Amino acid sequence: MNGSSSLHNQIQPWRILAFVVVSGVVFLVFIGRLFSLQILENEDWVAKAEENSTKEINSPALRGVIYDRNNSVLARNVAAYNVVITASKLPDDPGAVQEIFRQLSALIQVPVNQGEINEQTPYVPCISDHGIAQIAEYGSS
């Protein structure tokens, strides 16, 4: 059985070389594309990611005032606004952040600094008497 020709390696060296060359070319194509995406087209993909990160949808309220059978108002639409501070979009300069807080304070009539958030005076959404800086600090921690 040791003399059988079927047990010997029948692969020609040029086939092994061709396989290595083709594998190398495919590997180089993948590395080239990775370089292109990560280095050359980086700004385009970052811009697309930022554009895709949030989507704002405004839809009008479908209902109006709700009355009972005696024509008394049970519910009515009242405009409600949300103020959102995204810490990652704030500037690194503390003075510029305080200027943004002052402008926001003028718009929403909430003081910039008021009190301190601790165990005795915790932050409670919609009820809190804290200032914008304290609420933003609480939200970023």
One Martini backbone bead per residue (centre of mass of N, CA, C, O) as a GRO file, in nm:
protein
  141
    1MET     BB    1   0.053   0.066  -0.014
    2ASN     BB    2   0.305   0.255  -0.024
    3GLY     BB    3   0.319   0.238  -0.357
    4SER     BB    4   0.093   0.422  -0.402
    5SER     BB    5  -0.006   0.699  -0.607
    6SER     BB    6  -0.255   0.818  -0.431
    7LEU     BB    7  -0.069   0.926  -0.175
    8HIS     BB    8   0.048   1.138  -0.334
    9ASN     BB    9   0.134   1.450  -0.414
   10GLN     BB   10  -0.043   1.618  -0.701
   11ILE     BB   11   0.048   1.911  -0.660
   12GLN     BB   12   0.142   2.171  -0.823
   13PRO     BB   13   0.338   2.447  -0.769
   14TRP     BB   14   0.176   2.653  -0.950
   15ARG     BB   15  -0.091   2.628  -0.786
   16ILE     BB   16   0.011   2.734  -0.520
   17LEU     BB   17   0.109   3.006  -0.629
   18ALA     BB   18  -0.165   3.099  -0.740
   19PHE     BB   19  -0.314   3.098  -0.469
   20VAL     BB   20  -0.130   3.302  -0.324
   21VAL     BB   21  -0.168   3.535  -0.523
   22VAL     BB   22  -0.477   3.561  -0.509
   23SER     BB   23  -0.491   3.601  -0.202
   24GLY     BB   24  -0.313   3.856  -0.199
   25VAL     BB   25  -0.490   4.031  -0.381
   26VAL     BB   26  -0.744   4.023  -0.208
   27PHE     BB   27  -0.611   4.139   0.046
   28LEU     BB   28  -0.524   4.411  -0.088
   29VAL     BB   29  -0.807   4.504  -0.160
   30PHE     BB   30  -0.915   4.517   0.129
   31ILE     BB   31  -0.701   4.713   0.239
   32GLY     BB   32  -0.760   4.941   0.037
   33ARG     BB   33  -1.058   4.984   0.118
   34LEU     BB   34  -1.008   5.043   0.413
   35PHE     BB   35  -0.833   5.292   0.364
   36SER     BB   36  -1.042   5.452   0.207
   37LEU     BB   37  -1.263   5.464   0.432
   38GLN     BB   38  -1.083   5.561   0.685
   39ILE     BB   39  -0.910   5.800   0.539
   40LEU     BB   40  -1.031   5.933   0.271
   41GLU     BB   41  -1.366   5.904   0.365
   42ASN     BB   42  -1.419   6.004   0.658
   43GLU     BB   43  -1.583   6.276   0.642
   44ASP     BB   44  -1.830   6.163   0.494
   45TRP     BB   45  -1.910   5.946   0.712
   46VAL     BB   46  -1.941   6.139   0.950
   47ALA     BB   47  -2.163   6.315   0.827
   48LYS     BB   48  -2.367   6.084   0.787
   49ALA     BB   49  -2.383   6.000   1.087
   50GLU     BB   50  -2.485   6.272   1.199
   51GLU     BB   51  -2.740   6.288   1.018
   52ASN     BB   52  -2.846   5.992   1.127
   53SER     BB   53  -2.876   6.025   1.448
   54THR     BB   54  -3.113   6.230   1.385
   55LYS     BB   55  -3.480   6.273   1.399
   56GLU     BB   56  -3.720   6.509   1.303
   57ILE     BB   57  -4.069   6.504   1.403
   58ASN     BB   58  -4.351   6.681   1.282
   59SER     BB   59  -4.679   6.660   1.428
   60PRO     BB   60  -4.990   6.720   1.437
   61ALA     BB   61  -5.254   6.751   1.618
   62LEU     BB   62  -5.564   6.561   1.600
   63ARG     BB   63  -5.678   6.711   1.842
   64GLY     BB   64  -5.885   6.892   2.035
   65VAL     BB   65  -6.132   6.983   2.202
   66ILE     BB   66  -6.291   6.838   2.491
   67TYR     BB   67  -6.623   6.745   2.552
   68ASP     BB   68  -6.900   6.720   2.717
   69ARG     BB   69  -7.246   6.699   2.742
   70ASN     BB   70  -7.231   7.009   2.882
   71ASN     BB   71  -6.996   7.175   2.736
   72SER     BB   72  -6.740   7.096   2.887
   73VAL     BB   73  -6.411   7.116   2.940
   74LEU     BB   74  -6.175   6.847   2.951
   75ALA     BB   75  -5.979   6.910   2.698
   76ARG     BB   76  -5.671   7.074   2.593
   77ASN     BB   77  -5.449   7.240   2.403
   78VAL     BB   78  -5.105   7.266   2.507
   79ALA     BB   79  -4.818   7.398   2.484
   80ALA     BB   80  -4.506   7.210   2.466
   81TYR     BB   81  -4.165   7.230   2.580
   82ASN     BB   82  -3.836   7.117   2.502
   83VAL     BB   83  -3.522   7.107   2.668
   84VAL     BB   84  -3.203   7.027   2.516
   85ILE     BB   85  -2.890   6.909   2.644
   86THR     BB   86  -2.595   6.838   2.462
   87ALA     BB   87  -2.287   6.772   2.574
   88SER     BB   88  -2.134   6.704   2.297
   89LYS     BB   89  -2.224   7.007   2.174
   90LEU     BB   90  -2.057   7.148   2.361
   91PRO     BB   91  -1.823   7.339   2.445
   92ASP     BB   92  -1.506   7.339   2.607
   93ASP     BB   93  -1.563   7.617   2.705
   94PRO     BB   94  -1.690   7.743   2.998
   95GLY     BB   95  -1.771   8.029   2.899
   96ALA     BB   96  -1.948   7.935   2.658
   97VAL     BB   97  -2.144   7.770   2.827
   98GLN     BB   98  -2.246   8.007   3.004
   99GLU     BB   99  -2.357   8.170   2.765
  100ILE     BB  100  -2.567   7.963   2.683
  101PHE     BB  101  -2.713   7.960   2.957
  102ARG     BB  102  -2.795   8.262   2.950
  103GLN     BB  103  -2.965   8.249   2.691
  104LEU     BB  104  -3.157   8.028   2.796
  105SER     BB  105  -3.258   8.183   3.045
  106ALA     BB  106  -3.398   8.411   2.881
  107LEU     BB  107  -3.606   8.216   2.738
  108ILE     BB  108  -3.710   8.027   3.013
  109GLN     BB  109  -3.687   8.146   3.306
  110VAL     BB  110  -3.409   8.017   3.417
  111PRO     BB  111  -3.167   7.989   3.612
  112VAL     BB  112  -2.838   7.920   3.601
  113ASN     BB  113  -2.798   7.948   3.922
  114GLN     BB  114  -2.934   7.709   4.173
  115GLY     BB  115  -2.813   7.564   4.397
  116GLU     BB  116  -2.781   7.212   4.502
  117ILE     BB  117  -2.706   6.882   4.428
  118ASN     BB  118  -2.833   6.659   4.672
  119GLU     BB  119  -2.974   6.474   4.920
  120GLN     BB  120  -3.151   6.716   5.029
  121THR     BB  121  -3.155   6.834   4.705
  122PRO     BB  122  -3.295   6.689   4.470
  123TYR     BB  123  -3.360   6.595   4.152
  124VAL     BB  124  -3.678   6.701   3.994
  125PRO     BB  125  -3.861   6.675   3.745
  126CYS     BB  126  -4.065   6.969   3.700
  127ILE     BB  127  -3.990   7.071   4.023
  128SER     BB  128  -3.732   7.198   4.023
  129ASP     BB  129  -3.507   7.475   4.162
  130HIS     BB  130  -3.288   7.458   3.966
  131GLY     BB  131  -3.042   7.522   3.758
  132ILE     BB  132  -2.903   7.475   3.456
  133ALA     BB  133  -2.620   7.382   3.551
  134GLN     BB  134  -2.722   7.158   3.746
  135ILE     BB  135  -2.886   6.995   3.541
  136ALA     BB  136  -2.652   6.942   3.342
  137GLU     BB  137  -2.472   6.799   3.549
  138TYR     BB  138  -2.670   6.573   3.617
  139GLY     BB  139  -2.701   6.466   3.316
  140SER     BB  140  -2.377   6.404   3.277
  141SER     BB  141  -2.358   6.179   3.528
   0.00000   0.00000   0.00000
